[in-house]
């Protein structure tokens, strides 16, 4: 199971790096989404994968009776997913605004903040 | 005791809620200013408690460490919160004259307060996952502030800022996950003990490098700094001053904390990387600044080069060097925020922050010119200003351990900094305005003028005070450095007495 998860993280990271190397900012963002999911899987794997009981304490007891799975990574991942969701929602909106304000999502043409004029292509676009 | 640790985080958050409710009212800005004053009171109470060398900790929800979330204040943490509070007051006053009603309606003050809460939380937390959460709180607020107003340059700069900072937080999160997998704990004091008994030192070094990368992007070190000069000149002046003062320093703080408390076992490897990173950061930053022609862009590159000094202090890893790094961080926040505030006033008077379109400020606004010289010379390290002592400590620490190259680079960078500052002085203050404009401060109106100049004068006098009476801060920085190098007190405060 660990091996499968490790391969999965590797594939996600490779795909995300490929996407982040693209010039389109939108593809870069999709790469970031994949990378954050890879990070979540890393945390899951780091918390040890076991096929024991769910981490539930029977009523009246103060500790689980038998060995249970580690619930902490899931709590961490849940936090990371919620935070990541908010940040990506913001980033997507920003990209949408960039398309409106700059007229392009090609990072080579986004030169406004550098003080250079936005290059226009030959067909006057 | 635990209340005082919670207040620097809770006060700004509560103020943020009030400010959000009052965002269309003209009272919002005063509530925001009041919130920063309360925050400062809490922060300085904290400094008073830790100033005799004690470390205090509080367990949130009474979950005993290392299982719950711990807030800790040692000398470094408390001092960082206090300097955050000073910067917050200065920018909140400045915002009275700088932030227009439109930005206020969009929630400027609420975002500002959330940012202060995030920064304070990051300085006080003793739990590494909690540090990640505070980083994100800080980030989302800074994203909002960066793009508030949505001018096309801001959107363009914002994209660079947002995307690269997101990469940094994901790397940080992965590092946290791997560290947890190796040690089974997230509490920083507990981590410090757990890594010492770890068999596999190799993977630990890999994780350490992930942390260097993550915090390196945050604190804008070579070769990861490109997002900073591409974005810091675009938002409102008050916002860029706040960012310039505080945000990169949170990254440096995280580096200092992690690489003295947790990753201090293989210093031959990790701190050697930090040393080269620091030297290259100083040089590329100051050379990059020499090539720029915009007031705020020059200052942005100087943030990068100054970060190099702080990282150098950490990399040298002697008591004096760490104390120097702490002193440098505290001095730099005040000076750099102040320079951006001056840039804001100069830009508004001249109508641009492009040096080619500025001039005549010395004749028309002599007070502003004098106030510019204090932080500018302090940045370059002229005695008797605060920057002199900061640079002196770092250079002395490098000479003490015969790090000749480090000392040389630090001194050369100082000289090149003078070059940039005289360039700004010559173009913006000394020569007449190229379009024959007279940048009279009277154009701003009395209220706005007071709101813009007061914080600059306040921060400049603090710089001057630290420069003339360095002993109290020096002693404090030495104590903070000693606590960082020997974290026994920190660990005892968090985990209680060990068997």
XYZ file of C-alpha atoms in Angstrom:
624
model
C 0.000 0.000 0.000
C 2.852 2.364 0.847
C 4.509 1.636 -2.487
C 1.298 2.453 -4.333
C 0.951 5.716 -2.442
C 4.574 6.645 -3.057
C 4.188 6.005 -6.787
C 1.017 8.074 -6.722
C 2.839 10.988 -5.047
C 5.636 10.698 -7.597
C 3.225 10.725 -10.520
C 1.313 13.701 -9.112
C 4.511 15.658 -8.483
C 5.858 14.894 -11.957
C 2.594 15.975 -13.571
C 2.482 19.126 -11.475
C 6.054 20.089 -12.349
C 5.236 19.535 -16.033
C 2.188 21.787 -15.713
C 4.042 24.448 -13.713
C 6.695 24.723 -16.402
C 4.033 25.789 -18.901
C 3.814 29.456 -19.812
C 0.089 29.689 -19.185
C -0.647 30.835 -15.642
C -3.786 28.726 -15.589
C -1.797 25.556 -16.244
C 0.612 26.658 -13.497
C -2.305 26.818 -11.076
C -3.505 23.356 -12.040
C 0.019 22.179 -11.339
C -0.190 23.757 -7.887
C -3.464 21.946 -7.167
C -1.842 18.627 -8.059
C 1.210 19.453 -5.935
C -0.912 20.273 -2.905
C -2.695 16.943 -3.283
C 0.681 15.234 -3.472
C 1.597 16.971 -0.195
C -1.601 15.697 1.400
C -0.780 12.130 0.366
C 2.737 12.564 1.779
C 1.236 13.439 5.157
C -1.109 10.445 4.963
C 1.770 8.094 4.204
C 3.974 9.704 6.867
C 1.332 8.876 9.495
C 1.814 5.123 8.750
C -0.810 3.146 6.848
C -2.292 0.387 8.984
C -5.245 -1.930 8.511
C -6.389 -1.919 12.129
C -9.515 -0.545 13.789
C -10.796 2.990 13.229
C -9.720 5.400 15.998
C -12.949 5.244 17.985
C -13.135 4.964 21.762
C -15.979 2.805 23.034
C -18.567 4.505 25.222
C -17.505 4.736 28.841
C -13.840 3.993 28.161
C -11.112 6.639 28.176
C -8.732 4.915 25.766
C -9.180 2.641 22.730
C -9.241 -1.040 23.609
C -7.072 -2.368 20.776
C -4.549 -0.814 18.344
C -6.178 1.839 16.178
C -5.210 3.810 13.078
C -3.482 7.166 13.558
C -6.138 9.897 13.265
C -3.777 12.877 13.371
C -2.664 12.870 9.694
C -6.292 12.969 8.636
C -6.892 15.996 10.843
C -3.827 17.695 9.349
C -4.887 16.865 5.792
C -8.401 18.108 6.431
C -6.968 21.439 7.623
C -4.641 21.607 4.642
C -7.466 20.833 2.199
C -9.689 23.553 3.645
C -6.898 26.132 3.576
C -5.810 25.044 0.107
C -9.364 25.320 -1.158
C -9.598 28.940 -0.016
C -6.224 29.884 -1.475
C -6.923 28.271 -4.841
C -10.325 29.891 -5.037
C -8.557 33.222 -4.578
C -5.831 32.351 -7.076
C -8.360 31.285 -9.713
C -10.270 34.541 -9.277
C -7.000 36.427 -9.609
C -6.201 34.613 -12.856
C -9.683 35.435 -14.124
C -9.110 39.109 -13.310
C -5.707 38.942 -14.973
C -7.327 37.696 -18.179
C -9.668 40.691 -18.024
C -7.107 43.323 -17.005
C -4.064 42.182 -18.980
C -5.768 40.377 -21.844
C -3.404 37.421 -21.634
C -2.464 34.506 -19.406
C 0.873 33.891 -21.091
C 3.498 34.644 -18.462
C 5.912 35.914 -21.133
C 3.478 38.683 -22.065
C 2.746 39.729 -18.471
C 5.298 42.503 -18.195
C 3.215 45.335 -16.787
C 4.663 45.160 -13.270
C 8.170 45.242 -14.703
C 7.485 48.596 -16.293
C 7.826 47.270 -19.833
C 4.911 47.753 -22.216
C 2.864 44.687 -23.029
C 4.300 43.295 -26.283
C 1.797 43.109 -29.099
C 1.982 40.365 -31.682
C 2.215 41.113 -35.388
C -1.476 40.709 -36.045
C -2.044 43.564 -33.604
C -3.594 41.398 -30.914
C -0.048 34.014 32.321
C -1.608 32.258 29.371
C -3.869 35.214 28.571
C -0.982 37.503 27.722
C 0.223 34.994 25.110
C -3.188 34.806 23.468
C -3.877 38.555 23.382
C -1.479 39.541 20.549
C -3.407 37.146 18.309
C -6.945 37.636 19.585
C -6.908 41.451 19.701
C -6.183 41.916 15.979
C -8.665 39.185 15.033
C -11.425 40.827 17.096
C -10.495 44.206 15.620
C -10.661 42.675 12.148
C -14.251 41.592 12.736
C -15.175 45.077 13.986
C -13.406 46.706 11.044
C -15.200 44.459 8.606
C -18.545 45.476 10.100
C -17.522 49.152 9.960
C -15.939 49.068 6.509
C -18.338 51.619 5.033
C -18.156 53.842 8.116
C -15.472 56.435 8.675
C -14.991 54.972 12.172
C -13.404 51.817 10.783
C -9.978 53.430 10.455
C -10.011 54.662 14.055
C -11.103 51.253 15.335
C -8.213 49.776 13.384
C -5.768 52.262 14.912
C -7.157 51.542 18.390
C -6.728 47.823 17.761
C -3.054 48.292 16.885
C -2.538 50.284 20.103
C -4.112 47.503 22.199
C -2.018 44.956 20.328
C 1.094 46.989 21.111
C 0.164 47.136 24.802
C -0.141 43.340 24.880
C 3.110 42.915 22.936
C 5.128 45.168 25.243
C 3.642 43.503 28.320
C 4.954 40.267 26.838
C 8.402 41.794 26.305
C 8.416 42.999 29.918
C 7.746 39.446 31.105
C 10.440 37.767 29.025
C 13.036 40.528 29.359
C 14.643 38.869 32.398
C 15.306 35.695 30.445
C 12.244 33.643 31.304
C 10.403 31.727 28.627
C 6.643 31.449 29.032
C 4.333 28.941 27.409
C 0.599 28.308 27.383
C -1.224 25.140 26.372
C -4.329 25.894 24.326
C -7.485 24.177 25.568
C -5.457 22.669 28.418
C -4.203 19.872 26.181
C -0.809 19.097 27.609
C 2.198 19.471 25.305
C 3.205 17.820 23.024
C -0.353 16.810 22.148
C -2.114 20.160 22.058
C -1.147 23.457 20.496
C 1.362 25.432 22.506
C 2.017 29.163 22.398
C 5.513 30.128 23.502
C 7.233 33.452 23.983
C 10.979 33.619 24.387
C 13.045 36.758 23.930
C 13.081 36.480 20.129
C 9.364 35.722 19.767
C 8.275 38.505 22.106
C 10.605 41.042 20.498
C 9.303 40.146 17.044
C 5.706 40.644 18.199
C 6.662 43.994 19.716
C 8.373 45.243 16.564
C 5.362 44.022 14.578
C 3.173 46.147 16.837
C 5.359 49.231 16.282
C 5.239 48.766 12.508
C 1.487 48.189 12.671
C 0.929 51.458 14.547
C 3.088 53.368 12.083
C 1.303 51.953 9.037
C -2.139 52.346 10.638
C -1.476 56.069 11.188
C -0.023 56.344 7.686
C -3.115 54.632 6.275
C -5.259 57.499 7.606
C -3.690 59.678 4.945
C -2.938 57.063 2.301
C -5.835 54.618 1.998
C -8.814 56.010 0.082
C -12.479 55.411 0.891
C -12.788 52.894 -1.935
C -10.078 50.649 -0.515
C -11.594 51.029 2.951
C -14.971 49.930 1.616
C -13.296 46.855 0.133
C -12.084 45.891 3.618
C -8.545 47.248 3.849
C -8.590 47.576 7.643
C -10.013 44.096 8.237
C -7.329 42.521 6.007
C -4.656 44.613 7.707
C -5.698 43.338 11.137
C -5.860 39.723 9.964
C -2.324 40.125 8.624
C -1.132 41.406 12.013
C -2.841 38.463 13.723
C -1.201 36.010 11.320
C 2.248 37.509 11.795
C 1.906 37.587 15.600
C 0.606 34.027 15.641
C 3.561 32.829 13.583
C 5.977 34.447 16.063
C 4.292 32.949 19.118
C 3.336 29.438 18.133
C 5.329 26.488 19.406
C 3.747 23.971 17.066
C 5.014 23.486 13.561
C 1.685 22.680 11.940
C 0.205 25.687 13.696
C 3.030 27.729 12.179
C 1.838 26.532 8.768
C -1.698 27.654 9.602
C -0.511 31.133 10.678
C 1.535 31.375 7.501
C -1.639 30.752 5.541
C -3.615 33.312 7.563
C -0.875 35.815 6.830
C -0.768 34.816 3.157
C -4.467 35.103 2.429
C -4.594 38.528 4.082
C -1.514 39.646 2.157
C -3.037 38.383 -1.111
C -6.049 40.575 -0.428
C -3.944 43.618 0.448
C -1.651 43.094 -2.527
C -4.465 43.161 -5.072
C -6.818 45.568 -3.287
C -7.857 48.199 -5.808
C -7.079 45.836 -8.717
C -5.048 48.105 -10.951
C -3.551 46.069 -13.831
C 0.009 46.312 -12.413
C -1.278 45.039 -9.092
C -2.931 42.051 -10.759
C 0.276 41.344 -12.659
C 2.504 41.684 -9.573
C -0.097 39.815 -7.520
C 0.069 36.750 -9.774
C 3.816 36.438 -9.251
C 3.432 36.955 -5.516
C 0.526 34.548 -5.083
C 1.793 31.670 -7.210
C 5.328 31.522 -5.824
C 4.172 31.891 -2.232
C 1.740 29.028 -2.767
C 4.614 26.827 -3.953
C 6.478 27.767 -0.791
C 3.635 26.810 1.542
C 3.130 23.471 -0.202
C 6.833 22.683 0.215
C 6.553 23.688 3.863
C 3.534 21.411 4.309
C 5.371 18.475 2.706
C 8.348 19.105 4.987
C 6.051 19.126 8.024
C 4.492 15.846 6.896
C 7.857 14.140 6.426
C 9.200 15.459 9.721
C 6.098 14.142 11.467
C 6.568 10.785 9.769
C 10.118 10.560 11.125
C 9.562 11.806 14.651
C 5.855 11.371 15.388
C 5.480 14.844 16.852
C 4.651 18.357 15.707
C 5.552 20.283 18.836
C 8.758 22.211 18.139
C 10.269 21.668 21.578
C 9.432 17.969 21.401
C 10.854 17.835 17.863
C 14.109 19.243 19.174
C 14.433 16.235 21.498
C 13.040 13.699 19.019
C 15.432 14.515 16.162
C 18.438 14.155 18.478
C 17.602 10.489 19.084
C 16.895 9.813 15.414
C 18.954 7.097 13.744
C 18.541 8.200 10.132
C 20.344 11.524 9.791
C 20.282 11.430 5.983
C 16.519 11.840 5.518
C 16.578 14.536 8.197
C 18.986 16.576 6.107
C 16.698 16.137 3.079
C 13.785 17.510 5.105
C 16.022 20.337 6.344
C 16.701 21.313 2.736
C 12.944 21.300 2.035
C 12.530 23.741 4.908
C 15.363 25.905 3.551
C 13.564 26.010 0.192
C 10.154 26.762 1.686
C 11.336 29.482 4.076
C 13.837 30.663 1.482
C 11.032 31.545 -0.944
C 9.187 33.270 1.908
C 12.164 35.301 3.022
C 13.305 35.982 -0.567
C 16.864 34.633 -0.547
C 18.997 33.906 -3.592
C 17.958 32.298 -5.964
C 14.325 32.332 -4.875
C 13.695 36.060 -4.483
C 12.338 36.969 -7.922
C 8.738 37.342 -6.814
C 9.615 40.145 -4.394
C 10.973 42.926 -6.624
C 8.323 41.984 -9.192
C 5.438 42.672 -6.859
C 6.306 44.887 -3.872
C 6.178 48.146 -5.818
C 2.608 47.631 -7.009
C 0.228 47.849 -3.993
C -0.754 50.940 -1.986
C 2.163 52.642 -0.209
C 0.998 51.718 3.296
C 0.638 48.093 2.193
C 4.077 47.873 0.605
C 5.636 49.385 3.737
C 3.915 46.774 5.891
C 4.972 43.941 3.573
C 8.540 45.216 3.273
C 8.856 45.471 7.025
C 7.199 42.296 8.162
C 6.485 39.534 5.668
C 9.947 38.419 4.580
C 11.094 38.661 8.184
C 8.516 36.040 9.168
C 10.342 33.723 6.788
C 13.681 34.661 8.343
C 12.227 34.145 11.819
C 11.014 30.674 10.816
C 14.481 29.872 9.453
C 16.137 31.066 12.662
C 13.695 29.137 14.834
C 13.861 25.853 12.934
C 17.607 25.938 12.321
C 18.494 26.613 15.931
C 15.880 24.429 17.586
C 15.320 21.428 15.302
C 17.894 21.292 12.492
C 20.984 22.051 14.555
C 22.572 18.606 14.377
C 24.223 18.625 10.957
C 25.334 22.251 10.877
C 28.295 21.400 8.656
C 25.809 20.623 5.900
C 22.772 22.842 6.460
C 24.514 25.964 7.723
C 27.113 25.723 4.956
C 24.243 25.934 2.444
C 22.809 28.872 4.385
C 26.199 30.607 4.347
C 26.536 30.522 0.552
C 22.881 31.436 0.133
C 23.430 34.419 2.441
C 26.503 35.697 0.597
C 24.905 35.379 -2.833
C 21.690 36.973 -1.537
C 23.587 40.029 -0.290
C 25.456 40.502 -3.552
C 22.651 39.819 -6.041
C 20.232 41.963 -4.059
C 22.476 44.988 -3.904
C 23.595 44.643 -7.547
C 19.986 44.240 -8.625
C 19.152 47.449 -6.795
C 21.935 49.280 -8.616
C 20.276 48.428 -11.930
C 16.826 49.748 -10.961
C 15.412 53.209 -11.565
C 12.227 53.159 -9.501
C 12.227 54.287 -5.851
C 10.249 51.320 -4.560
C 12.000 48.773 -6.824
C 15.407 49.872 -5.533
C 14.142 49.451 -1.985
C 12.655 46.042 -2.856
C 16.024 44.753 -4.051
C 17.569 46.116 -0.877
C 15.166 43.991 1.176
C 16.715 40.994 -0.578
C 20.286 42.076 0.099
C 19.535 42.851 3.756
C 17.921 39.436 4.239
C 21.360 38.089 3.356
C 22.875 39.685 6.471
C 20.290 38.034 8.722
C 20.768 34.621 7.141
C 24.539 35.122 7.379
C 24.179 35.668 11.127
C 22.269 32.396 11.372
C 24.736 30.548 9.142
C 27.809 31.595 11.177
C 26.078 30.036 14.193
C 28.129 31.608 16.976
C 26.486 33.376 19.950
C 27.558 36.775 18.655
C 26.377 36.026 15.113
C 22.931 34.864 16.248
C 22.623 37.945 18.467
C 23.648 40.005 15.439
C 20.976 38.359 13.310
C 18.305 39.101 15.930
C 19.471 42.724 16.213
C 19.536 42.967 12.424
C 15.977 41.689 12.027
C 14.599 44.123 14.613
C 16.499 47.116 13.210
C 15.693 46.211 9.620
C 11.921 46.016 10.106
C 11.807 49.589 11.443
C 14.162 50.998 8.811
C 12.745 49.260 5.768
C 9.119 50.010 6.600
C 10.129 53.630 7.123
C 11.901 53.877 3.757
C 8.786 52.606 1.984
C 6.698 55.171 3.892
C 9.075 57.908 2.711
C 8.827 56.519 -0.830
C 5.065 56.815 -0.541
C 5.110 60.478 0.444
C 7.772 61.278 -2.163
C 5.780 59.433 -4.803
C 2.596 61.278 -3.980
C 4.313 64.673 -4.002
C 6.121 64.075 -7.305
C 3.314 62.105 -8.916
C 5.498 59.079 -9.611
C 8.035 56.785 -7.960
C 10.113 56.571 -11.165
C 13.355 58.370 -10.306
C 13.438 59.933 -13.787
C 10.160 61.669 -13.026
C 11.012 62.816 -9.487
C 13.011 65.686 -8.078
C 13.102 68.884 -6.126
C 12.047 67.340 -2.814
C 14.983 68.769 -0.848
C 13.970 72.312 -1.736
C 10.227 71.930 -1.275
C 10.056 69.336 1.539
C 13.265 69.646 3.614
C 11.754 67.817 6.592
C 10.974 64.776 4.438
C 14.501 64.908 3.012
C 16.032 64.921 6.493
C 13.749 62.089 7.570
C 14.769 60.076 4.495
C 18.427 60.344 5.405
C 18.010 58.669 8.805
C 16.690 55.283 7.581
C 18.718 55.470 4.347
C 22.019 55.893 6.159
C 20.953 53.398 8.792
C 20.299 50.862 6.015
C 23.776 51.491 4.647
C 25.288 51.139 8.142
C 26.493 54.655 8.988
C 27.304 55.330 12.626
C 25.632 56.367 14.884
C 22.478 54.779 13.438
C 20.963 51.392 14.246
C 22.244 49.789 11.033
C 25.827 50.454 12.061
C 25.519 48.295 15.161
C 23.665 45.588 13.247
C 26.370 45.393 10.575
C 29.118 45.737 13.193
C 27.863 42.649 15.048
C 27.621 40.540 11.893
C 31.041 41.603 10.574
C 32.680 41.157 13.991
C 31.139 37.690 14.291
C 32.513 36.693 10.880
C 35.990 38.064 11.676
C 35.981 36.227 15.015
C 35.765 32.857 13.281
C 38.048 33.921 10.404
C 35.258 33.958 7.833
C 37.100 36.542 5.773
C 34.976 36.124 2.676
C 31.744 36.644 4.608
C 33.100 39.794 6.247
C 34.296 41.153 2.894
C 30.961 40.537 1.183
C 29.116 42.150 4.098
C 31.268 45.283 3.882
C 31.145 45.519 0.075
C 27.365 45.186 0.186
C 27.266 48.050 2.680
C 29.234 50.292 0.319
C 27.025 49.401 -2.643
C 23.987 50.201 -0.482
C 25.332 53.713 -0.034
C 25.541 53.937 -3.828
C 21.815 53.146 -4.208
C 20.802 55.511 -1.427
C 22.809 58.379 -2.939
C 21.214 57.588 -6.299
C 17.766 58.038 -4.763
C 18.934 61.138 -2.918
C 20.429 62.660 -6.036
C 17.477 61.968 -8.312
C 14.481 62.445 -6.048
C 15.670 65.029 -3.522
C 18.631 66.983 -4.818
C 18.067 67.734 -8.485
C 15.127 69.872 -9.630
C 12.002 68.143 -10.880
C 12.434 67.276 -14.600
C 8.992 68.600 -15.505
C 9.570 71.833 -13.611
C 7.010 70.779 -11.002
C 7.439 71.990 -7.427
C 6.421 69.069 -5.181
C 5.015 71.201 -2.365
C 3.758 69.224 0.653
C 0.991 71.819 0.973
C -0.792 70.024 -1.884
C -1.683 67.194 0.476
C -3.748 69.078 3.059
C -2.923 69.457 6.737
C -4.610 66.267 8.011
C -3.087 63.968 5.412
C 0.301 65.639 5.841
C 0.337 64.957 9.581
C -0.847 61.362 9.087
C 1.898 60.708 6.534
C 4.820 62.455 8.257
C 4.161 61.447 11.891
C 4.831 57.712 11.455
C 7.970 58.476 9.434
C 9.274 60.761 12.173
C 8.316 58.173 14.802
C 10.205 55.347 13.109
C 13.180 57.587 12.301
C 13.475 58.655 15.935
C 13.367 54.994 16.991
C 16.215 54.266 14.555
C 18.162 57.179 15.942
C 17.440 56.095 19.513
C 18.631 52.526 18.880
C 21.726 53.958 17.224
C 22.609 56.314 20.076
C 21.629 54.016 22.951
C 22.250 50.543 21.545
C 22.985 48.878 24.883
C 19.457 47.797 25.931
C 18.604 46.266 22.557
C 22.079 44.784 22.255
C 21.747 43.091 25.629
C 18.307 41.838 24.668
C 19.584 40.466 21.353
C 22.466 38.717 23.116
C 20.032 37.125 25.541
C 17.792 36.042 22.644
C 20.818 34.591 20.854
C 21.887 32.667 23.949
C 18.363 31.272 24.340
C 18.336 30.188 20.711
C 21.677 28.422 20.894
C 20.805 26.658 24.130
C 17.090 25.887 23.887
C 16.926 24.092 27.260
C 14.789 26.864 28.789
C 12.481 26.864 25.788
C 11.999 23.101 25.965
C 11.472 23.186 29.735
C 8.873 25.942 29.419
C 6.909 23.944 26.845
C 7.209 20.387 28.085
C 7.679 20.967 31.800
C 10.555 19.510 33.759
C 11.991 16.511 32.015
C 12.873 13.303 33.849
